[in-house]
Amino acid sequence: QVQLVESGGGLVQAGGSLRLSCAASGVTFRPYVMGWFRQAPGKGREFVAGVNWSGSGTNYVDSNKGRFTISRDNAKNTVYLQMNSLKPEDTAVYYCAADYRLRPGLTPPDYGYWGQGTQVTVSS
């Protein structure tokens, strides 16, 4: 069974930073693409960032304006999301996702494996 476990969420003031981590386990072969989504109350699940196996191919939502950076450590089967200059509108549950497709997808159906989420709350 594939398992994804997120960590690193919490409460932070506007302008602060957080680094989210997602560790994958339960598989022999590491997922090729991994990504992050977020979901605020009453809203759909929104793509945040994705990365391929080498770490050289990444996708970001333009509205992040360079504030977020995705990276991965394949030796640890872990993907990270560094979030800087956080805004109250970034408040959401952040979900890690993974799949064996070759390029990061932009929608939830592009990912077959999901974590249970970690709460990020940004106060003003």
mmCIF file with all atom_site columns, C-alpha atoms in Angstrom:
data_model
loop_
_atom_site.group_PDB
_atom_site.id
_atom_site.type_symbol
_atom_site.label_atom_id
_atom_site.label_alt_id
_atom_site.label_comp_id
_atom_site.label_asym_id
_atom_site.label_entity_id
_atom_site.label_seq_id
_atom_site.pdbx_PDB_ins_code
_atom_site.Cartn_x
_atom_site.Cartn_y
_atom_site.Cartn_z
_atom_site.occupancy
_atom_site.B_iso_or_equiv
_atom_site.pdbx_formal_charge
_atom_site.auth_seq_id
_atom_site.auth_comp_id
_atom_site.auth_asym_id
_atom_site.auth_atom_id
_atom_site.pdbx_PDB_model_num
ATOM 1   C CA . GLN A 1 1   ? 0.000   0.000  0.000   1.00 0.00 ? 1   GLN A CA 1
ATOM 2   C CA . VAL A 1 2   ? 1.355   3.419  -0.995  1.00 0.00 ? 2   VAL A CA 1
ATOM 3   C CA . GLN A 1 3   ? 1.423   5.876  1.872   1.00 0.00 ? 3   GLN A CA 1
ATOM 4   C CA . LEU A 1 4   ? 2.077   9.613  1.785   1.00 0.00 ? 4   LEU A CA 1
ATOM 5   C CA . VAL A 1 5   ? 2.466   11.487 5.050   1.00 0.00 ? 5   VAL A CA 1
ATOM 6   C CA . GLU A 1 6   ? 2.642   15.282 5.219   1.00 0.00 ? 6   GLU A CA 1
ATOM 7   C CA . SER A 1 7   ? 4.196   17.316 7.995   1.00 0.00 ? 7   SER A CA 1
ATOM 8   C CA . GLY A 1 8   ? 5.334   20.855 8.683   1.00 0.00 ? 8   GLY A CA 1
ATOM 9   C CA . GLY A 1 9   ? 2.049   22.712 8.746   1.00 0.00 ? 9   GLY A CA 1
ATOM 10  C CA . GLY A 1 10  ? 1.075   25.103 11.481  1.00 0.00 ? 10  GLY A CA 1
ATOM 11  C CA . LEU A 1 11  ? 0.203   28.661 12.380  1.00 0.00 ? 11  LEU A CA 1
ATOM 12  C CA . VAL A 1 12  ? 2.360   31.459 11.005  1.00 0.00 ? 12  VAL A CA 1
ATOM 13  C CA . GLN A 1 13  ? 2.056   35.227 10.751  1.00 0.00 ? 13  GLN A CA 1
ATOM 14  C CA . ALA A 1 14  ? 1.668   36.914 7.392   1.00 0.00 ? 14  ALA A CA 1
ATOM 15  C CA . GLY A 1 15  ? 5.066   37.340 5.783   1.00 0.00 ? 15  GLY A CA 1
ATOM 16  C CA . GLY A 1 16  ? 6.481   34.293 7.522   1.00 0.00 ? 16  GLY A CA 1
ATOM 17  C CA . SER A 1 17  ? 7.691   30.989 6.114   1.00 0.00 ? 17  SER A CA 1
ATOM 18  C CA . LEU A 1 18  ? 6.959   27.287 6.422   1.00 0.00 ? 18  LEU A CA 1
ATOM 19  C CA . ARG A 1 19  ? 8.464   24.191 4.876   1.00 0.00 ? 19  ARG A CA 1
ATOM 20  C CA . LEU A 1 20  ? 6.157   21.265 4.270   1.00 0.00 ? 20  LEU A CA 1
ATOM 21  C CA . SER A 1 21  ? 7.463   17.715 3.912   1.00 0.00 ? 21  SER A CA 1
ATOM 22  C CA . CYS A 1 22  ? 5.874   14.635 2.382   1.00 0.00 ? 22  CYS A CA 1
ATOM 23  C CA . ALA A 1 23  ? 7.369   11.187 2.866   1.00 0.00 ? 23  ALA A CA 1
ATOM 24  C CA . ALA A 1 24  ? 6.358   8.281  0.629   1.00 0.00 ? 24  ALA A CA 1
ATOM 25  C CA . SER A 1 25  ? 6.495   4.675  1.769   1.00 0.00 ? 25  SER A CA 1
ATOM 26  C CA . GLY A 1 26  ? 5.055   1.277  0.957   1.00 0.00 ? 26  GLY A CA 1
ATOM 27  C CA . VAL A 1 27  ? 6.391   1.075  -2.617  1.00 0.00 ? 27  VAL A CA 1
ATOM 28  C CA . THR A 1 28  ? 9.435   -0.507 -4.236  1.00 0.00 ? 28  THR A CA 1
ATOM 29  C CA . PHE A 1 29  ? 9.733   2.074  -7.014  1.00 0.00 ? 29  PHE A CA 1
ATOM 30  C CA . ARG A 1 30  ? 9.555   5.737  -6.146  1.00 0.00 ? 30  ARG A CA 1
ATOM 31  C CA . PRO A 1 31  ? 6.774   7.815  -7.685  1.00 0.00 ? 31  PRO A CA 1
ATOM 32  C CA . TYR A 1 32  ? 8.105   9.731  -10.676 1.00 0.00 ? 32  TYR A CA 1
ATOM 33  C CA . VAL A 1 33  ? 6.136   12.920 -10.132 1.00 0.00 ? 33  VAL A CA 1
ATOM 34  C CA . MET A 1 34  ? 5.082   14.440 -6.861  1.00 0.00 ? 34  MET A CA 1
ATOM 35  C CA . GLY A 1 35  ? 3.104   17.548 -6.157  1.00 0.00 ? 35  GLY A CA 1
ATOM 36  C CA . TRP A 1 36  ? 1.253   19.728 -3.716  1.00 0.00 ? 36  TRP A CA 1
ATOM 37  C CA . PHE A 1 37  ? -2.367  20.809 -3.703  1.00 0.00 ? 37  PHE A CA 1
ATOM 38  C CA . ARG A 1 38  ? -4.324  22.883 -1.233  1.00 0.00 ? 38  ARG A CA 1
ATOM 39  C CA . GLN A 1 39  ? -7.951  23.177 -0.272  1.00 0.00 ? 39  GLN A CA 1
ATOM 40  C CA . ALA A 1 40  ? -9.529  26.038 1.642   1.00 0.00 ? 40  ALA A CA 1
ATOM 41  C CA . PRO A 1 41  ? -12.939 25.701 3.330   1.00 0.00 ? 41  PRO A CA 1
ATOM 42  C CA . GLY A 1 42  ? -15.718 25.726 0.766   1.00 0.00 ? 42  GLY A CA 1
ATOM 43  C CA . LYS A 1 43  ? -13.334 25.583 -2.183  1.00 0.00 ? 43  LYS A CA 1
ATOM 44  C CA . GLY A 1 44  ? -12.037 22.907 -4.501  1.00 0.00 ? 44  GLY A CA 1
ATOM 45  C CA . ARG A 1 45  ? -8.630  21.338 -4.376  1.00 0.00 ? 45  ARG A CA 1
ATOM 46  C CA . GLU A 1 46  ? -6.120  23.672 -6.061  1.00 0.00 ? 46  GLU A CA 1
ATOM 47  C CA . PHE A 1 47  ? -2.791  22.805 -7.646  1.00 0.00 ? 47  PHE A CA 1
ATOM 48  C CA . VAL A 1 48  ? 0.197   24.466 -5.995  1.00 0.00 ? 48  VAL A CA 1
ATOM 49  C CA . ALA A 1 49  ? 3.363   22.890 -7.404  1.00 0.00 ? 49  ALA A CA 1
ATOM 50  C CA . GLY A 1 50  ? 4.716   19.704 -8.966  1.00 0.00 ? 50  GLY A CA 1
ATOM 51  C CA . VAL A 1 51  ? 8.123   18.187 -9.702  1.00 0.00 ? 51  VAL A CA 1
ATOM 52  C CA . ASN A 1 52  ? 9.486   15.321 -11.804 1.00 0.00 ? 52  ASN A CA 1
ATOM 53  C CA . TRP A 1 53  ? 12.004  12.637 -10.796 1.00 0.00 ? 53  TRP A CA 1
ATOM 54  C CA . SER A 1 54  ? 15.173  14.631 -11.403 1.00 0.00 ? 54  SER A CA 1
ATOM 55  C CA . GLY A 1 55  ? 13.857  17.789 -9.815  1.00 0.00 ? 55  GLY A CA 1
ATOM 56  C CA . SER A 1 56  ? 14.601  19.748 -12.992 1.00 0.00 ? 56  SER A CA 1
ATOM 57  C CA . GLY A 1 57  ? 11.033  19.797 -14.269 1.00 0.00 ? 57  GLY A CA 1
ATOM 58  C CA . THR A 1 58  ? 8.674   21.817 -12.119 1.00 0.00 ? 58  THR A CA 1
ATOM 59  C CA . ASN A 1 59  ? 5.275   23.447 -12.406 1.00 0.00 ? 59  ASN A CA 1
ATOM 60  C CA . TYR A 1 60  ? 3.973   26.294 -10.285 1.00 0.00 ? 60  TYR A CA 1
ATOM 61  C CA . VAL A 1 61  ? 0.791   28.262 -10.143 1.00 0.00 ? 61  VAL A CA 1
ATOM 62  C CA . ASP A 1 62  ? 1.526   31.728 -11.514 1.00 0.00 ? 62  ASP A CA 1
ATOM 63  C CA . SER A 1 63  ? -0.284  33.387 -8.630  1.00 0.00 ? 63  SER A CA 1
ATOM 64  C CA . ASN A 1 64  ? 2.376   32.134 -6.228  1.00 0.00 ? 64  ASN A CA 1
ATOM 65  C CA . LYS A 1 65  ? 4.632   34.837 -7.698  1.00 0.00 ? 65  LYS A CA 1
ATOM 66  C CA . GLY A 1 66  ? 7.851   33.013 -6.895  1.00 0.00 ? 66  GLY A CA 1
ATOM 67  C CA . ARG A 1 67  ? 7.051   32.615 -3.212  1.00 0.00 ? 67  ARG A CA 1
ATOM 68  C CA . PHE A 1 68  ? 6.904   28.813 -3.233  1.00 0.00 ? 68  PHE A CA 1
ATOM 69  C CA . THR A 1 69  ? 9.608   26.312 -4.172  1.00 0.00 ? 69  THR A CA 1
ATOM 70  C CA . ILE A 1 70  ? 9.170   22.563 -4.612  1.00 0.00 ? 70  ILE A CA 1
ATOM 71  C CA . SER A 1 71  ? 12.071  20.133 -4.283  1.00 0.00 ? 71  SER A CA 1
ATOM 72  C CA . ARG A 1 72  ? 12.633  16.452 -3.590  1.00 0.00 ? 72  ARG A CA 1
ATOM 73  C CA . ASP A 1 73  ? 15.133  14.097 -2.001  1.00 0.00 ? 73  ASP A CA 1
ATOM 74  C CA . ASN A 1 74  ? 14.779  10.765 -3.777  1.00 0.00 ? 74  ASN A CA 1
ATOM 75  C CA . ALA A 1 75  ? 17.043  8.954  -1.323  1.00 0.00 ? 75  ALA A CA 1
ATOM 76  C CA . LYS A 1 76  ? 14.492  9.768  1.357   1.00 0.00 ? 76  LYS A CA 1
ATOM 77  C CA . ASN A 1 77  ? 11.398  9.446  -0.857  1.00 0.00 ? 77  ASN A CA 1
ATOM 78  C CA . THR A 1 78  ? 10.473  12.912 0.303   1.00 0.00 ? 78  THR A CA 1
ATOM 79  C CA . VAL A 1 79  ? 9.176   16.028 -1.418  1.00 0.00 ? 79  VAL A CA 1
ATOM 80  C CA . TYR A 1 80  ? 9.266   19.503 0.109   1.00 0.00 ? 80  TYR A CA 1
ATOM 81  C CA . LEU A 1 81  ? 7.384   22.728 -0.356  1.00 0.00 ? 81  LEU A CA 1
ATOM 82  C CA . GLN A 1 82  ? 9.162   25.844 0.858   1.00 0.00 ? 82  GLN A CA 1
ATOM 83  C CA . MET A 1 83  ? 6.652   28.642 1.336   1.00 0.00 ? 83  MET A CA 1
ATOM 84  C CA . ASN A 1 84  ? 7.878   32.190 1.874   1.00 0.00 ? 84  ASN A CA 1
ATOM 85  C CA . SER A 1 85  ? 6.090   35.512 2.253   1.00 0.00 ? 85  SER A CA 1
ATOM 86  C CA . LEU A 1 86  ? 2.930   33.738 3.293   1.00 0.00 ? 86  LEU A CA 1
ATOM 87  C CA . LYS A 1 87  ? -0.394  35.519 2.994   1.00 0.00 ? 87  LYS A CA 1
ATOM 88  C CA . PRO A 1 88  ? -3.708  34.927 4.778   1.00 0.00 ? 88  PRO A CA 1
ATOM 89  C CA . GLU A 1 89  ? -5.140  33.661 1.493   1.00 0.00 ? 89  GLU A CA 1
ATOM 90  C CA . ASP A 1 90  ? -2.617  30.815 1.602   1.00 0.00 ? 90  ASP A CA 1
ATOM 91  C CA . THR A 1 91  ? -4.540  29.357 4.536   1.00 0.00 ? 91  THR A CA 1
ATOM 92  C CA . ALA A 1 92  ? -5.689  25.859 3.580   1.00 0.00 ? 92  ALA A CA 1
ATOM 93  C CA . VAL A 1 93  ? -5.142  22.178 4.099   1.00 0.00 ? 93  VAL A CA 1
ATOM 94  C CA . TYR A 1 94  ? -2.128  21.226 2.003   1.00 0.00 ? 94  TYR A CA 1
ATOM 95  C CA . TYR A 1 95  ? -2.066  17.784 0.407   1.00 0.00 ? 95  TYR A CA 1
ATOM 96  C CA . CYS A 1 96  ? 0.838   15.824 -0.996  1.00 0.00 ? 96  CYS A CA 1
ATOM 97  C CA . ALA A 1 97  ? 0.210   13.803 -4.159  1.00 0.00 ? 97  ALA A CA 1
ATOM 98  C CA . ALA A 1 98  ? 2.227   11.332 -6.243  1.00 0.00 ? 98  ALA A CA 1
ATOM 99  C CA . ASP A 1 99  ? 1.991   9.383  -9.490  1.00 0.00 ? 99  ASP A CA 1
ATOM 100 C CA . TYR A 1 100 ? 4.076   7.481  -12.052 1.00 0.00 ? 100 TYR A CA 1
ATOM 101 C CA . ARG A 1 101 ? 3.357   9.799  -14.966 1.00 0.00 ? 101 ARG A CA 1
ATOM 102 C CA . LEU A 1 102 ? 6.377   11.470 -16.562 1.00 0.00 ? 102 LEU A CA 1
ATOM 103 C CA . ARG A 1 103 ? 5.410   15.115 -16.094 1.00 0.00 ? 103 ARG A CA 1
ATOM 104 C CA . PRO A 1 104 ? 3.744   16.877 -13.171 1.00 0.00 ? 104 PRO A CA 1
ATOM 105 C CA . GLY A 1 105 ? 0.018   17.121 -13.679 1.00 0.00 ? 105 GLY A CA 1
ATOM 106 C CA . LEU A 1 106 ? -2.070  20.155 -12.854 1.00 0.00 ? 106 LEU A CA 1
ATOM 107 C CA . THR A 1 107 ? -5.318  18.578 -11.656 1.00 0.00 ? 107 THR A CA 1
ATOM 108 C CA . PRO A 1 108 ? -6.227  16.118 -8.894  1.00 0.00 ? 108 PRO A CA 1
ATOM 109 C CA . PRO A 1 109 ? -7.102  13.312 -11.371 1.00 0.00 ? 109 PRO A CA 1
ATOM 110 C CA . ASP A 1 110 ? -3.482  13.400 -12.570 1.00 0.00 ? 110 ASP A CA 1
ATOM 111 C CA . TYR A 1 111 ? -2.339  11.903 -9.269  1.00 0.00 ? 111 TYR A CA 1
ATOM 112 C CA . GLY A 1 112 ? -3.173  8.454  -7.992  1.00 0.00 ? 112 GLY A CA 1
ATOM 113 C CA . TYR A 1 113 ? -1.828  8.681  -4.463  1.00 0.00 ? 113 TYR A CA 1
ATOM 114 C CA . TRP A 1 114 ? -2.648  11.225 -1.786  1.00 0.00 ? 114 TRP A CA 1
ATOM 115 C CA . GLY A 1 115 ? -1.723  12.102 1.743   1.00 0.00 ? 115 GLY A CA 1
ATOM 116 C CA . GLN A 1 116 ? -4.246  13.150 4.356   1.00 0.00 ? 116 GLN A CA 1
ATOM 117 C CA . GLY A 1 117 ? -3.165  16.777 4.488   1.00 0.00 ? 117 GLY A CA 1
ATOM 118 C CA . THR A 1 118 ? -1.541  19.223 6.856   1.00 0.00 ? 118 THR A CA 1
ATOM 119 C CA . GLN A 1 119 ? -3.157  22.460 7.993   1.00 0.00 ? 119 GLN A CA 1
ATOM 120 C CA . VAL A 1 120 ? -1.489  25.770 7.177   1.00 0.00 ? 120 VAL A CA 1
ATOM 121 C CA . THR A 1 121 ? -2.965  28.848 8.827   1.00 0.00 ? 121 THR A CA 1
ATOM 122 C CA . VAL A 1 122 ? -1.627  32.329 8.085   1.00 0.00 ? 122 VAL A CA 1
ATOM 123 C CA . SER A 1 123 ? -2.737  35.095 10.410  1.00 0.00 ? 123 SER A CA 1
ATOM 124 C CA . SER A 1 124 ? -2.869  38.775 9.518   1.00 0.00 ? 124 SER A CA 1
#
